[in-house]
Amino acid sequence: MNSNNLVKINPVMVFFIFIFVFLMFFFTVIHPITIISGDDWKGLSLSRAAYPQWHGFNPIKVVPELLLPFVGYFSSFLLKPFGVNFFFGIAVITAFVTSSIVTFFLIQLHLFLKEKIATDSRLSLIITSIVFLYFFGMFKSTDNSPYLLWEINLTCYYHYVLPALMNGSFVIYLMRKDVNNTFCSRLLNGEPLFLVLVTYLCVFSSIFASIVLASYCGTKFLISILANIKCKSNIFRDNQFNIFVLGVWFISAVYEMNGGRASQIEESDLAIGKSISNLIHFLYGTDLLFGGFLIFSLIISVYFFSFGHGKKLPEIKNTYWVSVISWVFSFVALILVCAKASPSYAGRPVAMWGVYMYPLLVTCIFISSACKKNKWISTLLPLLVLCLLNKATSAKNTLMESQNLNLTFATAQDVGENIISQIIKAERDGQTSVVLHVPKGDDNDNWPFPIYMGSGISRTLLINGITKKEIEIKIYPDKNMNSEYNIPFK
């Protein structure tokens, strides 16, 4: 057969298709995510405006609170007619959304390395593979280890994981493209409207995630001021988009400080020490190989770009220091937010996305630049990938589940099916109210099956066509369900 007639295989496309397929398998078979907590039931039936709501409980969380209800709709009206279980349908939709945004993030990283750091395609894919392995293996040092794409339940995937990846992807895109100098003039002609939309979606998603974007734009703005301190007329012209982003972010911060959640914590102290302590305690769980290589790369990179070959690469050196300073700003800002909101956030990797993303980006820049100056380094990278892959996929240690109490998908689905069956039975019996038995949770409000979640369950089942009318639900914590489903007591 003539080789010219053969379809030419694009290795880059094959690589990212493989990444997407693996992620789909991971989030539908290995660690699926579905309904378990009261927040999940409430979020699936939530209705809000597509703009920030003054004094709302989560005033700026436009993206997660609009997206999450659609997950239930898709599961009920798109997948369920084909025989897909409601709870597994939610897992499939969540897997698709998560896999898509993770793949997009890695594509942006690959393009950044090729376009901004002038890395050849093969080396760029190897470095991208290293980052991908960090997503799963960085904290895999004990059983039930968290990972960089992990959160505690379905709601938090939409409130923290997706916003973090959105903002991270947008930052890397902005590193690839210079959109500042002509932003205003092009905006008047209607050209960069997608930048306005993406900025809006990123900022009005999560204050934790948007810090990643604000830190980058703030860093670029600060460096521009310092570089043009004697020529102030150029500062605003050269930072049109940075100023726009910072302005939008400031508005979001004002909304957030005046929201319902903020009012609940306004009397709390600023627990900076506790937040830092929680972060350090969490970092103790870092795998030795993953953590050691990252720390080694970060230390050597400072020398490389300050005194070594890297100082002779001015554009790459500038990108490197922008990433380092953005990391510092992100760290400080995230610690302050944790200190005010809750120090426990410091122990959740995606809430602290800026603390982890920027060091990985700095390491990517260093590896690529070092390989340019020392070709032999690139020959060692496949061995590094093999070692990281072995650690990340080792059966010795397990990863945490994304259901509260570390419940498996099967247990969460069984509990959910039990809840639905109780309500459907009450509806068939003509009852207008039901005492709903749920597992026993904590001694405060029975979290993660809180005594106030009845209305959220009732609305979710109604709008997803599972019940025909809304029914009044009173929650009854039942210890027998804990025994039946092997659910631990808090």
PDB file of C-alpha atoms in Angstrom, residues 72-362:
ATOM      1  CA  GLY A  72     -29.210  16.763  37.226  1.00  0.00           C
ATOM      2  CA  TYR A  73     -31.178  17.782  34.120  1.00  0.00           C
ATOM      3  CA  PHE A  74     -28.748  16.007  31.794  1.00  0.00           C
ATOM      4  CA  SER A  75     -28.781  12.904  33.956  1.00  0.00           C
ATOM      5  CA  SER A  76     -32.581  12.802  34.158  1.00  0.00           C
ATOM      6  CA  PHE A  77     -33.615  13.871  30.680  1.00  0.00           C
ATOM      7  CA  LEU A  78     -30.620  12.932  28.516  1.00  0.00           C
ATOM      8  CA  LEU A  79     -29.164   9.742  30.017  1.00  0.00           C
ATOM      9  CA  LYS A  80     -31.953   8.222  32.099  1.00  0.00           C
ATOM     10  CA  PRO A  81     -34.187   7.512  29.026  1.00  0.00           C
ATOM     11  CA  PHE A  82     -31.362   5.240  27.803  1.00  0.00           C
ATOM     12  CA  GLY A  83     -31.455   3.225  31.023  1.00  0.00           C
ATOM     13  CA  VAL A  84     -28.653   5.069  32.818  1.00  0.00           C
ATOM     14  CA  ASN A  85     -29.157   5.223  36.567  1.00  0.00           C
ATOM     15  CA  PHE A  86     -29.793   8.786  37.852  1.00  0.00           C
ATOM     16  CA  PHE A  87     -26.811   8.690  40.220  1.00  0.00           C
ATOM     17  CA  PHE A  88     -24.442   7.148  37.682  1.00  0.00           C
ATOM     18  CA  GLY A  89     -25.693   9.661  35.108  1.00  0.00           C
ATOM     19  CA  ILE A  90     -24.548  12.456  37.412  1.00  0.00           C
ATOM     20  CA  ALA A  91     -21.161  10.724  37.688  1.00  0.00           C
ATOM     21  CA  VAL A  92     -20.886  10.491  33.875  1.00  0.00           C
ATOM     22  CA  ILE A  93     -21.747  14.155  33.308  1.00  0.00           C
ATOM     23  CA  THR A  94     -19.353  15.255  36.044  1.00  0.00           C
ATOM     24  CA  ALA A  95     -16.632  13.019  34.589  1.00  0.00           C
ATOM     25  CA  PHE A  96     -17.133  14.548  31.145  1.00  0.00           C
ATOM     26  CA  VAL A  97     -17.010  18.132  32.432  1.00  0.00           C
ATOM     27  CA  THR A  98     -13.981  17.480  34.646  1.00  0.00           C
ATOM     28  CA  SER A  99     -12.105  15.497  31.987  1.00  0.00           C
ATOM     29  CA  SER A 100     -12.722  18.207  29.405  1.00  0.00           C
ATOM     30  CA  ILE A 101     -11.413  21.071  31.544  1.00  0.00           C
ATOM     31  CA  VAL A 102      -8.374  19.086  32.757  1.00  0.00           C
ATOM     32  CA  THR A 103      -7.518  18.154  29.161  1.00  0.00           C
ATOM     33  CA  PHE A 104      -7.965  21.782  28.089  1.00  0.00           C
ATOM     34  CA  PHE A 105      -5.639  22.910  30.897  1.00  0.00           C
ATOM     35  CA  LEU A 106      -2.958  20.485  29.721  1.00  0.00           C
ATOM     36  CA  ILE A 107      -3.407  21.559  26.102  1.00  0.00           C
ATOM     37  CA  GLN A 108      -2.820  25.163  27.156  1.00  0.00           C
ATOM     38  CA  LEU A 109       0.304  24.080  29.027  1.00  0.00           C
ATOM     39  CA  HIS A 110       1.580  22.206  25.961  1.00  0.00           C
ATOM     40  CA  LEU A 111       0.993  25.230  23.717  1.00  0.00           C
ATOM     41  CA  PHE A 112       2.594  27.544  26.284  1.00  0.00           C
ATOM     42  CA  LEU A 113       5.763  25.467  26.335  1.00  0.00           C
ATOM     43  CA  LYS A 114       5.899  25.358  22.530  1.00  0.00           C
ATOM     44  CA  GLU A 115       5.063  29.003  21.837  1.00  0.00           C
ATOM     45  CA  LYS A 116       6.467  30.905  24.818  1.00  0.00           C
ATOM     46  CA  ILE A 117       9.391  28.704  25.866  1.00  0.00           C
ATOM     47  CA  ALA A 118      10.140  27.449  22.322  1.00  0.00           C
ATOM     48  CA  THR A 119      10.046  23.799  23.396  1.00  0.00           C
ATOM     49  CA  ASP A 120       9.900  21.118  20.717  1.00  0.00           C
ATOM     50  CA  SER A 121       6.689  19.111  20.605  1.00  0.00           C
ATOM     51  CA  ARG A 122       8.175  15.862  21.916  1.00  0.00           C
ATOM     52  CA  LEU A 123       9.753  17.491  24.967  1.00  0.00           C
ATOM     53  CA  SER A 124       6.615  19.524  25.600  1.00  0.00           C
ATOM     54  CA  LEU A 125       4.491  16.366  25.727  1.00  0.00           C
ATOM     55  CA  ILE A 126       6.940  14.740  28.167  1.00  0.00           C
ATOM     56  CA  ILE A 127       6.810  17.757  30.483  1.00  0.00           C
ATOM     57  CA  THR A 128       3.016  17.874  30.197  1.00  0.00           C
ATOM     58  CA  SER A 129       2.959  14.182  31.165  1.00  0.00           C
ATOM     59  CA  ILE A 130       4.940  14.994  34.299  1.00  0.00           C
ATOM     60  CA  VAL A 131       2.378  17.628  35.340  1.00  0.00           C
ATOM     61  CA  PHE A 132      -0.449  15.186  34.626  1.00  0.00           C
ATOM     62  CA  LEU A 133       1.149  12.595  36.913  1.00  0.00           C
ATOM     63  CA  TYR A 134       1.472  15.225  39.649  1.00  0.00           C
ATOM     64  CA  PHE A 135      -2.310  15.613  39.544  1.00  0.00           C
ATOM     65  CA  PHE A 136      -2.688  12.082  40.915  1.00  0.00           C
ATOM     66  CA  GLY A 137       0.590  11.130  42.596  1.00  0.00           C
ATOM     67  CA  MET A 138       1.802  14.215  44.452  1.00  0.00           C
ATOM     68  CA  PHE A 139       0.172  13.297  47.779  1.00  0.00           C
ATOM     69  CA  LYS A 140      -0.074   9.528  47.325  1.00  0.00           C
ATOM     70  CA  SER A 141       1.961   8.530  50.359  1.00  0.00           C
ATOM     71  CA  THR A 142      -0.632   6.716  52.505  1.00  0.00           C
ATOM     72  CA  ASP A 143      -3.945   4.927  52.084  1.00  0.00           C
ATOM     73  CA  ASN A 144      -6.858   7.250  51.321  1.00  0.00           C
ATOM     74  CA  SER A 145      -4.537   9.996  50.071  1.00  0.00           C
ATOM     75  CA  PRO A 146      -5.969  13.172  48.557  1.00  0.00           C
ATOM     76  CA  TYR A 147      -4.856  14.256  45.096  1.00  0.00           C
ATOM     77  CA  LEU A 148      -4.700  17.547  43.218  1.00  0.00           C
ATOM     78  CA  LEU A 149      -8.043  16.939  41.461  1.00  0.00           C
ATOM     79  CA  TRP A 150      -9.816  15.756  44.612  1.00  0.00           C
ATOM     80  CA  GLU A 151     -12.623  17.397  46.551  1.00  0.00           C
ATOM     81  CA  ILE A 152     -14.889  16.251  49.352  1.00  0.00           C
ATOM     82  CA  ASN A 153     -18.170  15.925  47.409  1.00  0.00           C
ATOM     83  CA  LEU A 154     -20.028  16.641  44.176  1.00  0.00           C
ATOM     84  CA  THR A 155     -20.835  20.247  45.092  1.00  0.00           C
ATOM     85  CA  CYS A 156     -17.205  21.054  45.795  1.00  0.00           C
ATOM     86  CA  TYR A 157     -16.148  19.721  42.397  1.00  0.00           C
ATOM     87  CA  TYR A 158     -18.244  22.436  40.786  1.00  0.00           C
ATOM     88  CA  HIS A 159     -17.393  25.103  43.375  1.00  0.00           C
ATOM     89  CA  TYR A 160     -13.628  24.517  43.568  1.00  0.00           C
ATOM     90  CA  VAL A 161     -12.160  22.016  41.077  1.00  0.00           C
ATOM     91  CA  LEU A 162     -13.709  23.411  37.891  1.00  0.00           C
ATOM     92  CA  PRO A 163     -13.189  27.124  38.772  1.00  0.00           C
ATOM     93  CA  ALA A 164      -9.549  26.410  39.675  1.00  0.00           C
ATOM     94  CA  LEU A 165      -8.884  24.694  36.359  1.00  0.00           C
ATOM     95  CA  MET A 166     -10.738  27.421  34.455  1.00  0.00           C
ATOM     96  CA  ASN A 167      -8.649  30.174  36.030  1.00  0.00           C
ATOM     97  CA  GLY A 168      -5.446  28.175  35.644  1.00  0.00           C
ATOM     98  CA  SER A 169      -6.143  27.554  31.962  1.00  0.00           C
ATOM     99  CA  PHE A 170      -6.907  31.224  31.385  1.00  0.00           C
ATOM    100  CA  VAL A 171      -3.685  32.329  33.089  1.00  0.00           C
ATOM    101  CA  ILE A 172      -1.613  30.046  30.875  1.00  0.00           C
ATOM    102  CA  TYR A 173      -3.504  31.317  27.812  1.00  0.00           C
ATOM    103  CA  LEU A 174      -2.688  34.912  28.823  1.00  0.00           C
ATOM    104  CA  MET A 175       0.960  33.936  29.215  1.00  0.00           C
ATOM    105  CA  ARG A 176       0.855  32.720  25.620  1.00  0.00           C
ATOM    106  CA  LYS A 177      -0.876  35.790  24.204  1.00  0.00           C
ATOM    107  CA  ASP A 178      -0.165  39.495  24.636  1.00  0.00           C
ATOM    108  CA  VAL A 179      -3.622  41.038  24.871  1.00  0.00           C
ATOM    109  CA  ASN A 180      -2.840  44.199  26.840  1.00  0.00           C
ATOM    110  CA  ASN A 181      -1.722  46.923  24.457  1.00  0.00           C
ATOM    111  CA  THR A 182      -4.662  46.727  22.067  1.00  0.00           C
ATOM    112  CA  PHE A 183      -7.399  45.481  24.400  1.00  0.00           C
ATOM    113  CA  CYS A 184      -9.387  48.718  24.702  1.00  0.00           C
ATOM    114  CA  SER A 185      -9.196  49.682  21.032  1.00  0.00           C
ATOM    115  CA  ARG A 186     -10.166  46.170  19.931  1.00  0.00           C
ATOM    116  CA  LEU A 187     -12.938  46.074  22.528  1.00  0.00           C
ATOM    117  CA  LEU A 188     -14.545  49.128  20.955  1.00  0.00           C
ATOM    118  CA  ASN A 189     -14.605  47.217  17.671  1.00  0.00           C
ATOM    119  CA  GLY A 190     -16.182  44.195  19.363  1.00  0.00           C
ATOM    120  CA  GLU A 191     -13.192  41.938  18.748  1.00  0.00           C
ATOM    121  CA  PRO A 192     -12.042  40.531  22.140  1.00  0.00           C
ATOM    122  CA  LEU A 193     -15.502  39.959  23.578  1.00  0.00           C
ATOM    123  CA  PHE A 194     -14.569  36.353  24.360  1.00  0.00           C
ATOM    124  CA  LEU A 195     -11.861  37.707  26.704  1.00  0.00           C
ATOM    125  CA  VAL A 196     -14.504  39.697  28.563  1.00  0.00           C
ATOM    126  CA  LEU A 197     -16.770  36.651  28.803  1.00  0.00           C
ATOM    127  CA  VAL A 198     -13.995  34.322  29.963  1.00  0.00           C
ATOM    128  CA  THR A 199     -12.829  36.900  32.515  1.00  0.00           C
ATOM    129  CA  TYR A 200     -16.369  37.172  33.833  1.00  0.00           C
ATOM    130  CA  LEU A 201     -16.768  33.391  34.101  1.00  0.00           C
ATOM    131  CA  CYS A 202     -13.386  32.943  35.779  1.00  0.00           C
ATOM    132  CA  VAL A 203     -13.762  35.749  38.304  1.00  0.00           C
ATOM    133  CA  PHE A 204     -17.390  35.010  39.138  1.00  0.00           C
ATOM    134  CA  SER A 205     -16.793  31.357  39.908  1.00  0.00           C
ATOM    135  CA  SER A 206     -14.878  31.205  43.185  1.00  0.00           C
ATOM    136  CA  ILE A 207     -12.830  33.697  45.179  1.00  0.00           C
ATOM    137  CA  PHE A 208     -10.227  30.979  45.849  1.00  0.00           C
ATOM    138  CA  ALA A 209      -9.824  30.208  42.146  1.00  0.00           C
ATOM    139  CA  SER A 210      -9.933  33.790  40.874  1.00  0.00           C
ATOM    140  CA  ILE A 211      -6.964  34.657  43.102  1.00  0.00           C
ATOM    141  CA  VAL A 212      -4.865  32.645  40.613  1.00  0.00           C
ATOM    142  CA  LEU A 213      -5.906  35.016  37.810  1.00  0.00           C
ATOM    143  CA  ALA A 214      -5.750  38.196  39.904  1.00  0.00           C
ATOM    144  CA  SER A 215      -2.261  37.307  41.153  1.00  0.00           C
ATOM    145  CA  TYR A 216      -0.964  36.917  37.612  1.00  0.00           C
ATOM    146  CA  CYS A 217      -2.496  40.161  36.327  1.00  0.00           C
ATOM    147  CA  GLY A 218      -1.385  41.993  39.479  1.00  0.00           C
ATOM    148  CA  THR A 219       2.159  40.733  38.985  1.00  0.00           C
ATOM    149  CA  LYS A 220       2.244  41.871  35.360  1.00  0.00           C
ATOM    150  CA  PHE A 221       0.875  45.275  36.370  1.00  0.00           C
ATOM    151  CA  LEU A 222       3.399  45.687  39.196  1.00  0.00           C
ATOM    152  CA  ILE A 223       6.350  44.714  37.009  1.00  0.00           C
ATOM    153  CA  SER A 224       5.178  47.177  34.357  1.00  0.00           C
ATOM    154  CA  ILE A 225       4.999  49.963  36.945  1.00  0.00           C
ATOM    155  CA  LEU A 226       8.507  49.216  38.196  1.00  0.00           C
ATOM    156  CA  ALA A 227       9.877  48.996  34.642  1.00  0.00           C
ATOM    157  CA  ASN A 228       8.273  52.267  33.538  1.00  0.00           C
ATOM    158  CA  ILE A 229       8.451  54.244  36.748  1.00  0.00           C
ATOM    159  CA  LYS A 230       9.977  57.212  34.924  1.00  0.00           C
ATOM    160  CA  CYS A 231       7.575  56.961  31.996  1.00  0.00           C
ATOM    161  CA  LYS A 232       4.157  56.745  33.623  1.00  0.00           C
ATOM    162  CA  SER A 233       2.287  57.503  30.416  1.00  0.00           C
ATOM    163  CA  ASN A 234       3.003  53.961  29.197  1.00  0.00           C
ATOM    164  CA  ILE A 235       1.802  52.112  32.289  1.00  0.00           C
ATOM    165  CA  PHE A 236      -1.917  52.204  31.624  1.00  0.00           C
ATOM    166  CA  ARG A 237      -1.541  51.751  27.885  1.00  0.00           C
ATOM    167  CA  ASP A 238       0.564  48.639  28.423  1.00  0.00           C
ATOM    168  CA  ASN A 239      -1.761  47.153  31.044  1.00  0.00           C
ATOM    169  CA  GLN A 240      -5.242  47.653  29.654  1.00  0.00           C
ATOM    170  CA  PHE A 241      -6.354  44.076  30.138  1.00  0.00           C
ATOM    171  CA  ASN A 242      -4.552  43.613  33.473  1.00  0.00           C
ATOM    172  CA  ILE A 243      -6.332  46.662  34.857  1.00  0.00           C
ATOM    173  CA  PHE A 244      -9.649  45.383  33.516  1.00  0.00           C
ATOM    174  CA  VAL A 245      -9.204  42.003  35.217  1.00  0.00           C
ATOM    175  CA  LEU A 246      -8.106  43.560  38.503  1.00  0.00           C
ATOM    176  CA  GLY A 247     -11.095  45.913  38.400  1.00  0.00           C
ATOM    177  CA  VAL A 248     -13.534  43.049  37.842  1.00  0.00           C
ATOM    178  CA  TRP A 249     -11.844  41.013  40.573  1.00  0.00           C
ATOM    179  CA  PHE A 250     -12.078  43.924  43.021  1.00  0.00           C
ATOM    180  CA  ILE A 251     -15.816  44.164  42.326  1.00  0.00           C
ATOM    181  CA  SER A 252     -16.176  40.432  42.978  1.00  0.00           C
ATOM    182  CA  ALA A 253     -14.289  40.784  46.266  1.00  0.00           C
ATOM    183  CA  VAL A 254     -16.635  43.561  47.389  1.00  0.00           C
ATOM    184  CA  TYR A 255     -19.646  41.391  46.538  1.00  0.00           C
ATOM    185  CA  GLU A 256     -18.136  38.435  48.375  1.00  0.00           C
ATOM    186  CA  MET A 257     -17.384  40.483  51.500  1.00  0.00           C
ATOM    187  CA  ASN A 258     -21.031  41.543  51.605  1.00  0.00           C
ATOM    188  CA  GLY A 259     -22.500  38.092  50.954  1.00  0.00           C
ATOM    189  CA  GLY A 260     -24.439  35.798  53.222  1.00  0.00           C
ATOM    190  CA  ARG A 261     -21.552  33.411  53.794  1.00  0.00           C
ATOM    191  CA  ALA A 262     -19.253  36.306  54.717  1.00  0.00           C
ATOM    192  CA  SER A 263     -21.798  37.606  57.241  1.00  0.00           C
ATOM    193  CA  GLN A 264     -21.640  34.243  59.021  1.00  0.00           C
ATOM    194  CA  ILE A 265     -17.889  34.551  59.569  1.00  0.00           C
ATOM    195  CA  GLU A 266     -17.453  38.311  59.965  1.00  0.00           C
ATOM    196  CA  GLU A 267     -16.980  37.970  63.729  1.00  0.00           C
ATOM    197  CA  SER A 268     -14.295  35.315  63.378  1.00  0.00           C
ATOM    198  CA  ASP A 269     -10.642  36.045  64.041  1.00  0.00           C
ATOM    199  CA  LEU A 270      -8.026  36.096  61.306  1.00  0.00           C
ATOM    200  CA  ALA A 271      -6.512  32.649  61.909  1.00  0.00           C
ATOM    201  CA  ILE A 272      -3.352  33.082  59.833  1.00  0.00           C
ATOM    202  CA  GLY A 273      -1.203  30.852  62.036  1.00  0.00           C
ATOM    203  CA  LYS A 274      -3.758  28.060  61.986  1.00  0.00           C
ATOM    204  CA  SER A 275      -4.107  28.296  58.198  1.00  0.00           C
ATOM    205  CA  ILE A 276      -0.357  28.062  57.673  1.00  0.00           C
ATOM    206  CA  SER A 277      -0.188  25.204  60.181  1.00  0.00           C
ATOM    207  CA  ASN A 278      -2.922  23.309  58.337  1.00  0.00           C
ATOM    208  CA  LEU A 279      -1.144  23.810  55.019  1.00  0.00           C
ATOM    209  CA  ILE A 280       2.167  22.568  56.435  1.00  0.00           C
ATOM    210  CA  HIS A 281       0.434  19.579  58.023  1.00  0.00           C
ATOM    211  CA  PHE A 282      -1.191  18.763  54.686  1.00  0.00           C
ATOM    212  CA  LEU A 283       2.145  19.048  52.863  1.00  0.00           C
ATOM    213  CA  TYR A 284       3.599  16.407  55.190  1.00  0.00           C
ATOM    214  CA  GLY A 285       1.586  13.952  53.098  1.00  0.00           C
ATOM    215  CA  THR A 286       3.548  14.787  49.945  1.00  0.00           C
ATOM    216  CA  ASP A 287       5.137  11.756  48.315  1.00  0.00           C
ATOM    217  CA  LEU A 288       8.936  11.809  48.673  1.00  0.00           C
ATOM    218  CA  LEU A 289       9.670  11.365  44.961  1.00  0.00           C
ATOM    219  CA  PHE A 290       7.123  13.904  43.747  1.00  0.00           C
ATOM    220  CA  GLY A 291       7.904  16.417  46.482  1.00  0.00           C
ATOM    221  CA  GLY A 292      11.656  15.924  46.304  1.00  0.00           C
ATOM    222  CA  PHE A 293      11.837  16.441  42.555  1.00  0.00           C
ATOM    223  CA  LEU A 294       9.616  19.545  42.751  1.00  0.00           C
ATOM    224  CA  ILE A 295      11.660  21.149  45.549  1.00  0.00           C
ATOM    225  CA  PHE A 296      14.943  20.278  43.827  1.00  0.00           C
ATOM    226  CA  SER A 297      13.728  21.811  40.547  1.00  0.00           C
ATOM    227  CA  LEU A 298      12.502  24.980  42.257  1.00  0.00           C
ATOM    228  CA  ILE A 299      15.797  25.523  44.095  1.00  0.00           C
ATOM    229  CA  ILE A 300      17.973  24.855  41.052  1.00  0.00           C
ATOM    230  CA  SER A 301      15.730  27.042  38.878  1.00  0.00           C
ATOM    231  CA  VAL A 302      16.501  30.095  41.031  1.00  0.00           C
ATOM    232  CA  TYR A 303      20.228  29.619  40.410  1.00  0.00           C
ATOM    233  CA  PHE A 304      19.656  28.781  36.742  1.00  0.00           C
ATOM    234  CA  PHE A 305      17.732  31.983  35.995  1.00  0.00           C
ATOM    235  CA  SER A 306      19.772  34.201  38.328  1.00  0.00           C
ATOM    236  CA  PHE A 307      23.352  33.100  37.641  1.00  0.00           C
ATOM    237  CA  GLY A 308      23.305  30.201  35.178  1.00  0.00           C
ATOM    238  CA  HIS A 309      22.438  29.744  31.524  1.00  0.00           C
ATOM    239  CA  GLY A 310      18.874  30.944  32.091  1.00  0.00           C
ATOM    240  CA  LYS A 311      19.928  34.537  32.634  1.00  0.00           C
ATOM    241  CA  LYS A 312      20.884  34.597  28.939  1.00  0.00           C
ATOM    242  CA  LEU A 313      17.258  33.847  27.974  1.00  0.00           C
ATOM    243  CA  PRO A 314      15.647  37.229  28.737  1.00  0.00           C
ATOM    244  CA  GLU A 315      12.080  36.508  27.585  1.00  0.00           C
ATOM    245  CA  ILE A 316      11.954  33.113  29.295  1.00  0.00           C
ATOM    246  CA  LYS A 317      13.598  34.579  32.380  1.00  0.00           C
ATOM    247  CA  ASN A 318      10.882  37.237  32.544  1.00  0.00           C
ATOM    248  CA  THR A 319       8.146  34.592  32.269  1.00  0.00           C
ATOM    249  CA  TYR A 320       9.855  32.586  34.999  1.00  0.00           C
ATOM    250  CA  TRP A 321       9.934  35.477  37.469  1.00  0.00           C
ATOM    251  CA  VAL A 322       6.355  36.461  36.649  1.00  0.00           C
ATOM    252  CA  SER A 323       5.331  32.926  37.627  1.00  0.00           C
ATOM    253  CA  VAL A 324       7.390  33.039  40.838  1.00  0.00           C
ATOM    254  CA  ILE A 325       5.956  36.394  41.943  1.00  0.00           C
ATOM    255  CA  SER A 326       2.418  35.262  41.029  1.00  0.00           C
ATOM    256  CA  TRP A 327       3.019  32.242  43.239  1.00  0.00           C
ATOM    257  CA  VAL A 328       3.990  34.482  46.179  1.00  0.00           C
ATOM    258  CA  PHE A 329       0.934  36.712  45.702  1.00  0.00           C
ATOM    259  CA  SER A 330      -1.343  33.663  45.410  1.00  0.00           C
ATOM    260  CA  PHE A 331       0.105  32.108  48.547  1.00  0.00           C
ATOM    261  CA  VAL A 332      -0.380  35.247  50.643  1.00  0.00           C
ATOM    262  CA  ALA A 333      -3.883  35.925  49.314  1.00  0.00           C
ATOM    263  CA  LEU A 334      -5.051  32.326  49.755  1.00  0.00           C
ATOM    264  CA  ILE A 335      -3.714  32.140  53.310  1.00  0.00           C
ATOM    265  CA  LEU A 336      -5.585  35.351  54.155  1.00  0.00           C
ATOM    266  CA  VAL A 337      -8.832  34.023  52.648  1.00  0.00           C
ATOM    267  CA  CYS A 338      -8.427  30.735  54.549  1.00  0.00           C
ATOM    268  CA  ALA A 339      -7.638  32.638  57.732  1.00  0.00           C
ATOM    269  CA  LYS A 340     -10.933  34.507  57.460  1.00  0.00           C
ATOM    270  CA  ALA A 341     -13.194  31.842  55.944  1.00  0.00           C
ATOM    271  CA  SER A 342     -11.880  28.664  57.578  1.00  0.00           C
ATOM    272  CA  PRO A 343      -8.317  27.387  58.134  1.00  0.00           C
ATOM    273  CA  SER A 344      -9.522  23.950  57.031  1.00  0.00           C
ATOM    274  CA  TYR A 345      -9.473  25.142  53.399  1.00  0.00           C
ATOM    275  CA  ALA A 346      -5.665  25.182  53.581  1.00  0.00           C
ATOM    276  CA  GLY A 347      -5.782  21.385  53.680  1.00  0.00           C
ATOM    277  CA  ARG A 348      -7.822  21.096  50.481  1.00  0.00           C
ATOM    278  CA  PRO A 349      -5.542  21.076  47.422  1.00  0.00           C
ATOM    279  CA  VAL A 350      -7.895  22.609  44.852  1.00  0.00           C
ATOM    280  CA  ALA A 351      -8.957  25.431  47.173  1.00  0.00           C
ATOM    281  CA  MET A 352      -5.227  26.239  47.336  1.00  0.00           C
ATOM    282  CA  TRP A 353      -4.746  25.743  43.586  1.00  0.00           C
ATOM    283  CA  GLY A 354      -2.466  28.771  43.193  1.00  0.00           C
ATOM    284  CA  VAL A 355      -0.056  27.326  45.774  1.00  0.00           C
ATOM    285  CA  TYR A 356       0.431  24.221  43.613  1.00  0.00           C
ATOM    286  CA  MET A 357      -0.138  25.366  40.027  1.00  0.00           C
ATOM    287  CA  TYR A 358       2.534  28.054  39.933  1.00  0.00           C
ATOM    288  CA  PRO A 359       5.357  25.821  41.298  1.00  0.00           C
ATOM    289  CA  LEU A 360       4.464  23.226  38.670  1.00  0.00           C
ATOM    290  CA  LEU A 361       4.518  25.949  35.997  1.00  0.00           C
ATOM    291  CA  VAL A 362       7.876  27.232  37.260  1.00  0.00           C
TER     292      VAL A 362
END
